């Protein structure tokens, strides 16, 4: 009888079904995990770019996380970057590079990046970037007399680069420098007509004195001795023509195993450049962050689906933000501070 009663009581006990775990809250653009992934992405982009300048993170526009299994997830990022004053060739750490101010005619970079976080380690699988300069109209409203960016093949820019480098080579006691590429060109018309230029250079196997005898024999140093640098110069055309130039050589830099030697790009494309003369193929666009990368270890399918996945993720994030905003319209107690929307994140410098 006791066994029967126990069985009846057991049957009558409520059955507690397993409650599925709630999905994790969407990752915010300013969350530490997002910022850590963004730091990896920006360092990778700068480390694998071969032209122009280093870029710094200005804002995380969007983030999406796709779980892949235990301790394994894919992270999609939309990043807003700003150009710094550090050339790609410069050994200066990004943390010590100054972002160009708005009135220096800022350049913005937009990047879509796919990363993997596996066992706590973040790596880049694919990335695609482009950049554009702020409009002259926007700068003119704040600083009407500030110099404006012009095309890199502008006649006055080419003239100023040639004059500046020739002037430096005529006075230096060091190696004869050869032009690698033009980085920036700006022109100011009032109160003086000034052309300001920035350009990358490489040391040759000739001294400046030897170059006066036979400049055609001067070649860039071999890769195991390569020494690149950067020059800034200006040419005052009115009222009196005047040249000012300053060049800095960085010394030989040993490449890291996962980053191609920068000199290979220059050796392949710039060996026919005569010092003091414009390169044979100067880009028309300014500071174009033409960066696209696909990790060979990542599957082709994951690469081809990258941007499609990111596009499909955007409405979800934006809808979540809209719902949060609608939810915040409900009356709240005095002093209540609603949580910030998950994305976009904070602006670190300025918006253009």
Coordinates of C-alpha atoms in Angstrom, one line a residue:
X1 CA 0.0 0.0 0.0
X2 CA 2.8 2.4 0.9
X3 CA 4.4 1.8 -2.5
X4 CA 1.2 2.5 -4.3
X5 CA 0.7 5.8 -2.4
X6 CA 4.3 6.8 -3.3
X7 CA 3.7 6.1 -6.9
X8 CA 0.5 8.1 -7.0
X9 CA 2.3 11.1 -5.4
X10 CA 5.1 10.8 -7.8
X11 CA 2.7 10.9 -10.8
X12 CA 1.1 14.0 -9.4
X13 CA 4.3 16.0 -9.1
X14 CA 4.6 18.8 -11.6
X15 CA 7.0 18.1 -14.5
X16 CA 9.5 20.9 -15.0
X17 CA 10.4 21.1 -18.6
X18 CA 13.9 22.4 -19.5
X19 CA 13.8 26.1 -20.3
X20 CA 15.9 27.0 -23.3
X21 CA 18.6 29.5 -22.5
X22 CA 17.8 33.0 -23.6
X23 CA 19.8 34.2 -26.6
X24 CA 22.7 36.5 -25.7
X25 CA 22.1 40.2 -26.0
X26 CA 23.3 41.7 -29.2
X27 CA 26.8 42.9 -29.1
X28 CA 27.1 46.7 -28.9
X29 CA 29.5 48.7 -31.0
X30 CA 31.2 50.1 -27.9
X31 CA 31.5 46.8 -26.0
X32 CA 35.0 45.7 -25.1
X33 CA 34.7 42.7 -27.4
X34 CA 33.8 44.9 -30.4
X35 CA 36.6 47.3 -29.6
X36 CA 39.1 44.5 -29.3
X37 CA 38.0 43.1 -32.7
X38 CA 38.2 46.5 -34.2
X39 CA 41.7 47.0 -33.0
X40 CA 42.8 43.8 -34.6
X41 CA 41.1 44.8 -37.8
X42 CA 42.7 48.3 -38.0
X43 CA 46.2 47.0 -37.2
X44 CA 45.8 44.3 -39.9
X45 CA 44.6 46.8 -42.5
X46 CA 47.5 49.2 -41.8
X47 CA 50.0 46.3 -41.7
X48 CA 48.9 45.0 -45.2
X49 CA 48.4 48.3 -46.9
X50 CA 51.2 49.4 -49.3
X51 CA 50.4 53.0 -50.2
X52 CA 49.4 56.2 -48.6
X53 CA 48.9 56.6 -44.8
X54 CA 48.0 54.7 -41.7
X55 CA 44.3 55.0 -40.6
X56 CA 43.0 55.2 -37.1
X57 CA 39.6 54.0 -35.8
X58 CA 37.0 56.8 -35.6
X59 CA 33.9 54.8 -35.0
X60 CA 32.4 51.3 -35.1
X61 CA 29.4 51.6 -37.3
X62 CA 28.0 48.1 -36.9
X63 CA 28.8 44.7 -35.5
X64 CA 27.3 41.3 -35.8
X65 CA 28.4 38.0 -34.2
X66 CA 27.5 34.6 -35.6
X67 CA 28.3 31.6 -33.3
X68 CA 30.1 28.7 -35.0
X69 CA 30.5 26.3 -32.1
X70 CA 32.1 26.1 -28.7
X71 CA 34.6 29.0 -28.3
X72 CA 34.3 29.8 -32.0
X73 CA 32.4 32.8 -33.6
X74 CA 32.5 35.0 -36.7
X75 CA 32.5 38.7 -36.2
X76 CA 31.4 41.2 -38.9
X77 CA 32.4 44.8 -38.4
X78 CA 31.7 48.0 -40.2
X79 CA 34.4 50.5 -39.4
X80 CA 34.8 54.3 -40.0
X81 CA 38.5 55.2 -40.1
X82 CA 40.4 58.5 -40.4
X83 CA 43.7 59.1 -42.1
X84 CA 46.7 59.9 -39.9
X85 CA 49.8 61.9 -40.6
X86 CA 51.9 58.7 -40.5
X87 CA 52.9 57.2 -43.9
X88 CA 52.4 53.5 -44.3
X89 CA 56.2 53.2 -44.5
X90 CA 56.7 54.9 -41.1
X91 CA 57.7 52.7 -38.2
X92 CA 55.8 54.9 -35.8
X93 CA 53.2 52.9 -33.8
X94 CA 49.6 53.8 -34.7
X95 CA 49.0 54.9 -31.1
X96 CA 51.5 57.7 -31.6
X97 CA 50.2 58.8 -35.0
X98 CA 48.2 62.1 -35.2
X99 CA 44.9 62.0 -37.0
X100 CA 44.6 64.8 -39.5
X101 CA 42.4 67.6 -38.4
X102 CA 39.2 68.6 -40.2
X103 CA 40.8 71.7 -41.7
X104 CA 43.8 69.8 -43.0
X105 CA 41.3 68.2 -45.4
X106 CA 40.5 65.0 -43.6
X107 CA 40.2 61.7 -45.4
X108 CA 37.7 59.0 -44.2
X109 CA 38.0 55.3 -44.7
X110 CA 35.1 52.8 -44.7
X111 CA 35.9 49.2 -44.1
X112 CA 33.9 46.0 -43.9
X113 CA 35.8 43.3 -42.0
X114 CA 35.1 39.6 -41.3
X115 CA 37.0 38.2 -38.3
X116 CA 37.1 34.9 -36.4
X117 CA 37.3 34.6 -32.6
X118 CA 38.6 31.1 -31.9
X119 CA 39.5 30.1 -28.3
X120 CA 39.8 33.8 -27.4
X121 CA 42.1 34.6 -30.4
X122 CA 40.9 37.1 -33.0
X123 CA 42.1 36.9 -36.6
X124 CA 41.0 38.6 -39.8
X125 CA 39.4 36.4 -42.5
X126 CA 38.5 39.1 -45.1
X127 CA 38.4 42.8 -45.4
X128 CA 37.4 45.4 -48.0
X129 CA 38.0 49.2 -47.7
X130 CA 37.8 52.4 -49.6
X131 CA 38.3 56.0 -48.7
X132 CA 37.3 59.5 -49.7
X133 CA 38.4 63.0 -48.8
X134 CA 35.9 65.4 -47.2
X135 CA 34.3 67.8 -49.6
X136 CA 36.0 71.2 -50.3
X137 CA 32.7 72.9 -49.7
X138 CA 32.5 71.6 -46.1
X139 CA 36.0 72.8 -45.3
X140 CA 35.4 76.1 -47.1
X141 CA 32.5 76.9 -44.7
X142 CA 34.9 76.6 -41.7
X143 CA 38.2 77.8 -43.2
X144 CA 37.7 79.6 -46.6
X145 CA 41.5 80.2 -47.0
X146 CA 42.7 76.7 -46.1
X147 CA 44.6 74.8 -48.8
X148 CA 42.5 72.1 -50.5
X149 CA 43.4 68.7 -51.7
X150 CA 43.9 68.3 -55.5
X151 CA 44.5 65.3 -57.7
X152 CA 47.9 63.6 -57.4
X153 CA 48.6 64.2 -61.1
X154 CA 47.9 67.9 -60.9
X155 CA 50.5 69.8 -62.9
X156 CA 51.4 72.1 -60.0
X157 CA 51.7 69.1 -57.6
X158 CA 54.1 67.3 -60.0
X159 CA 56.1 70.5 -60.4
X160 CA 56.4 71.0 -56.7
X161 CA 57.4 67.4 -55.9
X162 CA 60.1 67.5 -58.6
X163 CA 61.5 70.9 -57.4
X164 CA 61.4 69.9 -53.7
X165 CA 63.2 66.5 -54.3
X166 CA 65.8 68.1 -56.6
X167 CA 66.4 70.8 -54.0
X168 CA 66.9 68.2 -51.3
X169 CA 69.3 66.1 -53.4
X170 CA 71.3 69.1 -54.3
X171 CA 72.1 69.9 -50.7
X172 CA 72.2 66.5 -48.9
X173 CA 75.5 64.8 -48.0
X174 CA 73.6 61.5 -47.6
X175 CA 72.3 59.0 -50.2
X176 CA 70.7 60.2 -53.4
X177 CA 66.9 59.8 -52.9
X178 CA 64.5 58.5 -55.6
X179 CA 60.8 59.2 -55.7
X180 CA 58.5 56.3 -54.8
X181 CA 55.0 57.8 -54.8
X182 CA 53.2 61.0 -54.1
X183 CA 51.0 60.9 -51.0
X184 CA 49.3 64.3 -50.9
X185 CA 49.0 67.6 -52.8
X186 CA 47.2 70.7 -51.6
X187 CA 47.0 74.2 -53.2
X188 CA 46.3 77.5 -51.5
X189 CA 45.5 80.5 -53.6
X190 CA 45.1 83.3 -51.0
X191 CA 46.8 85.2 -49.5
X192 CA 49.7 83.5 -51.3
X193 CA 49.8 80.9 -54.0
X194 CA 51.3 77.9 -52.3
X195 CA 51.6 74.2 -53.3
X196 CA 52.2 71.8 -50.4
X197 CA 53.2 68.2 -51.2
X198 CA 54.0 65.0 -49.3
X199 CA 55.8 62.1 -51.0
X200 CA 57.6 58.8 -50.2
X201 CA 61.2 58.3 -51.2
X202 CA 63.8 55.5 -51.2
X203 CA 67.6 55.7 -50.7
X204 CA 69.7 54.6 -53.7
X205 CA 73.2 53.1 -54.0
X206 CA 74.6 56.5 -55.0
X207 CA 75.6 59.5 -53.0
X208 CA 74.3 62.8 -54.0
X209 CA 77.7 63.7 -55.5
X210 CA 77.9 60.4 -57.5
X211 CA 74.4 61.1 -58.9
X212 CA 75.6 64.3 -60.4
X213 CA 78.0 62.3 -62.6
X214 CA 75.6 59.5 -63.7
X215 CA 72.1 59.6 -62.1
X216 CA 71.0 56.8 -64.4
X217 CA 73.2 54.4 -62.5
X218 CA 71.6 55.1 -59.2
X219 CA 69.2 52.3 -58.2
X220 CA 67.2 51.7 -55.1
X221 CA 69.0 49.7 -52.5
X222 CA 68.3 45.9 -52.5
X223 CA 65.6 44.6 -50.3
X224 CA 68.0 43.4 -47.6
X225 CA 69.3 47.0 -47.3
X226 CA 66.3 49.0 -48.3
X227 CA 65.9 52.4 -46.6
X228 CA 62.6 54.3 -47.2
X229 CA 61.6 57.7 -46.0
X230 CA 59.1 60.5 -46.4
X231 CA 59.3 64.1 -47.5
X232 CA 57.1 67.2 -47.0
X233 CA 57.6 70.2 -49.2
X234 CA 56.1 73.4 -50.3
X235 CA 56.5 75.8 -53.2
X236 CA 55.5 79.4 -52.9
X237 CA 54.7 80.5 -56.4
X238 CA 53.3 84.0 -55.7
X239 CA 54.6 86.6 -54.7
X240 CA 58.1 85.1 -54.8
X241 CA 59.0 81.5 -55.8
X242 CA 60.5 79.7 -52.9
X243 CA 61.1 76.0 -52.1
X244 CA 61.1 74.4 -48.7
X245 CA 61.6 70.6 -48.2
X246 CA 62.3 68.3 -45.3
X247 CA 63.0 64.6 -45.7
X248 CA 63.4 61.8 -43.2
X249 CA 64.8 58.3 -43.8
X250 CA 63.5 55.5 -41.5
X251 CA 66.3 53.1 -41.9
X252 CA 66.1 49.5 -42.9
X253 CA 63.1 47.7 -41.6
X254 CA 62.9 43.9 -41.3
X255 CA 59.4 42.6 -42.4
X256 CA 57.4 40.4 -40.2
X257 CA 56.7 36.9 -41.6
X258 CA 52.9 37.5 -42.2
X259 CA 53.3 40.9 -43.8
X260 CA 54.8 41.3 -47.3
X261 CA 57.9 43.4 -47.6
X262 CA 56.8 46.9 -48.6
X263 CA 59.8 47.3 -50.8
X264 CA 58.5 44.5 -53.1
X265 CA 55.6 46.7 -54.1
X266 CA 57.9 49.7 -54.8
X267 CA 60.5 47.7 -56.5
X268 CA 58.0 46.2 -58.8
X269 CA 56.3 49.5 -59.7
X270 CA 58.8 52.3 -59.2
X271 CA 62.2 51.2 -60.5
X272 CA 61.7 53.2 -63.6
X273 CA 61.2 56.4 -61.6
X274 CA 63.9 59.0 -61.9
X275 CA 64.5 61.0 -58.8
X276 CA 63.1 64.5 -58.9
X277 CA 60.6 63.5 -61.7
X278 CA 57.0 62.4 -61.3
X279 CA 56.5 58.7 -61.4
X280 CA 55.4 57.1 -64.7
X281 CA 52.0 56.2 -63.2
X282 CA 50.6 58.6 -60.6
X283 CA 47.1 57.9 -59.3
X284 CA 44.5 60.5 -59.9
X285 CA 42.5 59.9 -56.7
X286 CA 43.8 61.2 -53.4
X287 CA 44.6 58.7 -50.6
X288 CA 42.5 55.9 -51.8
X289 CA 42.5 53.2 -49.2
X290 CA 42.3 50.5 -51.9
X291 CA 42.5 47.5 -49.6
X292 CA 41.0 44.1 -50.1
X293 CA 42.1 41.0 -48.4
X294 CA 41.0 37.4 -48.2
X295 CA 42.8 35.0 -45.9
X296 CA 43.8 31.9 -47.9
X297 CA 42.9 29.8 -44.9
X298 CA 39.3 30.9 -45.0
X299 CA 36.8 29.0 -47.2
X300 CA 35.9 30.5 -50.5
X301 CA 32.2 30.2 -49.7
X302 CA 32.7 32.2 -46.5
X303 CA 34.5 34.9 -48.4
X304 CA 31.9 35.2 -51.1
X305 CA 29.1 35.4 -48.6
X306 CA 30.8 37.9 -46.4
X307 CA 29.3 41.1 -47.6
X308 CA 25.9 39.5 -48.3
X309 CA 25.8 38.4 -44.7
X310 CA 26.7 41.8 -43.4
X311 CA 24.0 43.4 -45.5
X312 CA 21.4 41.0 -44.1
X313 CA 22.6 41.7 -40.6
X314 CA 22.1 45.5 -40.8
X315 CA 18.3 45.5 -40.7
X316 CA 18.3 43.3 -37.6
X317 CA 20.6 45.7 -35.8
X318 CA 18.7 48.8 -36.9
X319 CA 15.4 47.3 -36.0
X320 CA 16.7 46.5 -32.5
X321 CA 17.7 50.1 -32.1
X322 CA 14.3 51.3 -33.3
X323 CA 12.5 49.0 -30.9
X324 CA 14.7 50.2 -28.1
X325 CA 13.9 53.8 -28.9
X326 CA 10.2 53.0 -29.0
X327 CA 10.5 51.2 -25.7
X328 CA 12.2 54.2 -24.2
X329 CA 9.1 56.3 -24.8
X330 CA 7.4 54.5 -21.9
X331 CA 7.3 56.8 -18.8
X332 CA 10.3 56.1 -16.6
X333 CA 11.0 57.0 -13.0
X334 CA 12.8 60.3 -12.4
X335 CA 16.6 59.9 -12.8
X336 CA 16.3 56.8 -15.1
X337 CA 19.0 56.7 -17.7
X338 CA 18.1 54.4 -20.7
X339 CA 20.9 52.2 -22.0
X340 CA 22.7 53.4 -25.1
X341 CA 21.7 51.9 -28.4
X342 CA 24.0 49.0 -29.5
X343 CA 25.2 50.7 -32.7
X344 CA 26.6 52.9 -34.1
X345 CA 29.3 53.5 -31.5
X346 CA 30.9 56.7 -30.2
X347 CA 32.9 59.0 -32.4
X348 CA 36.5 59.2 -31.3
X349 CA 37.6 62.2 -33.3
X350 CA 35.0 64.0 -35.5
X351 CA 32.4 63.2 -38.1
X352 CA 32.8 64.1 -41.8

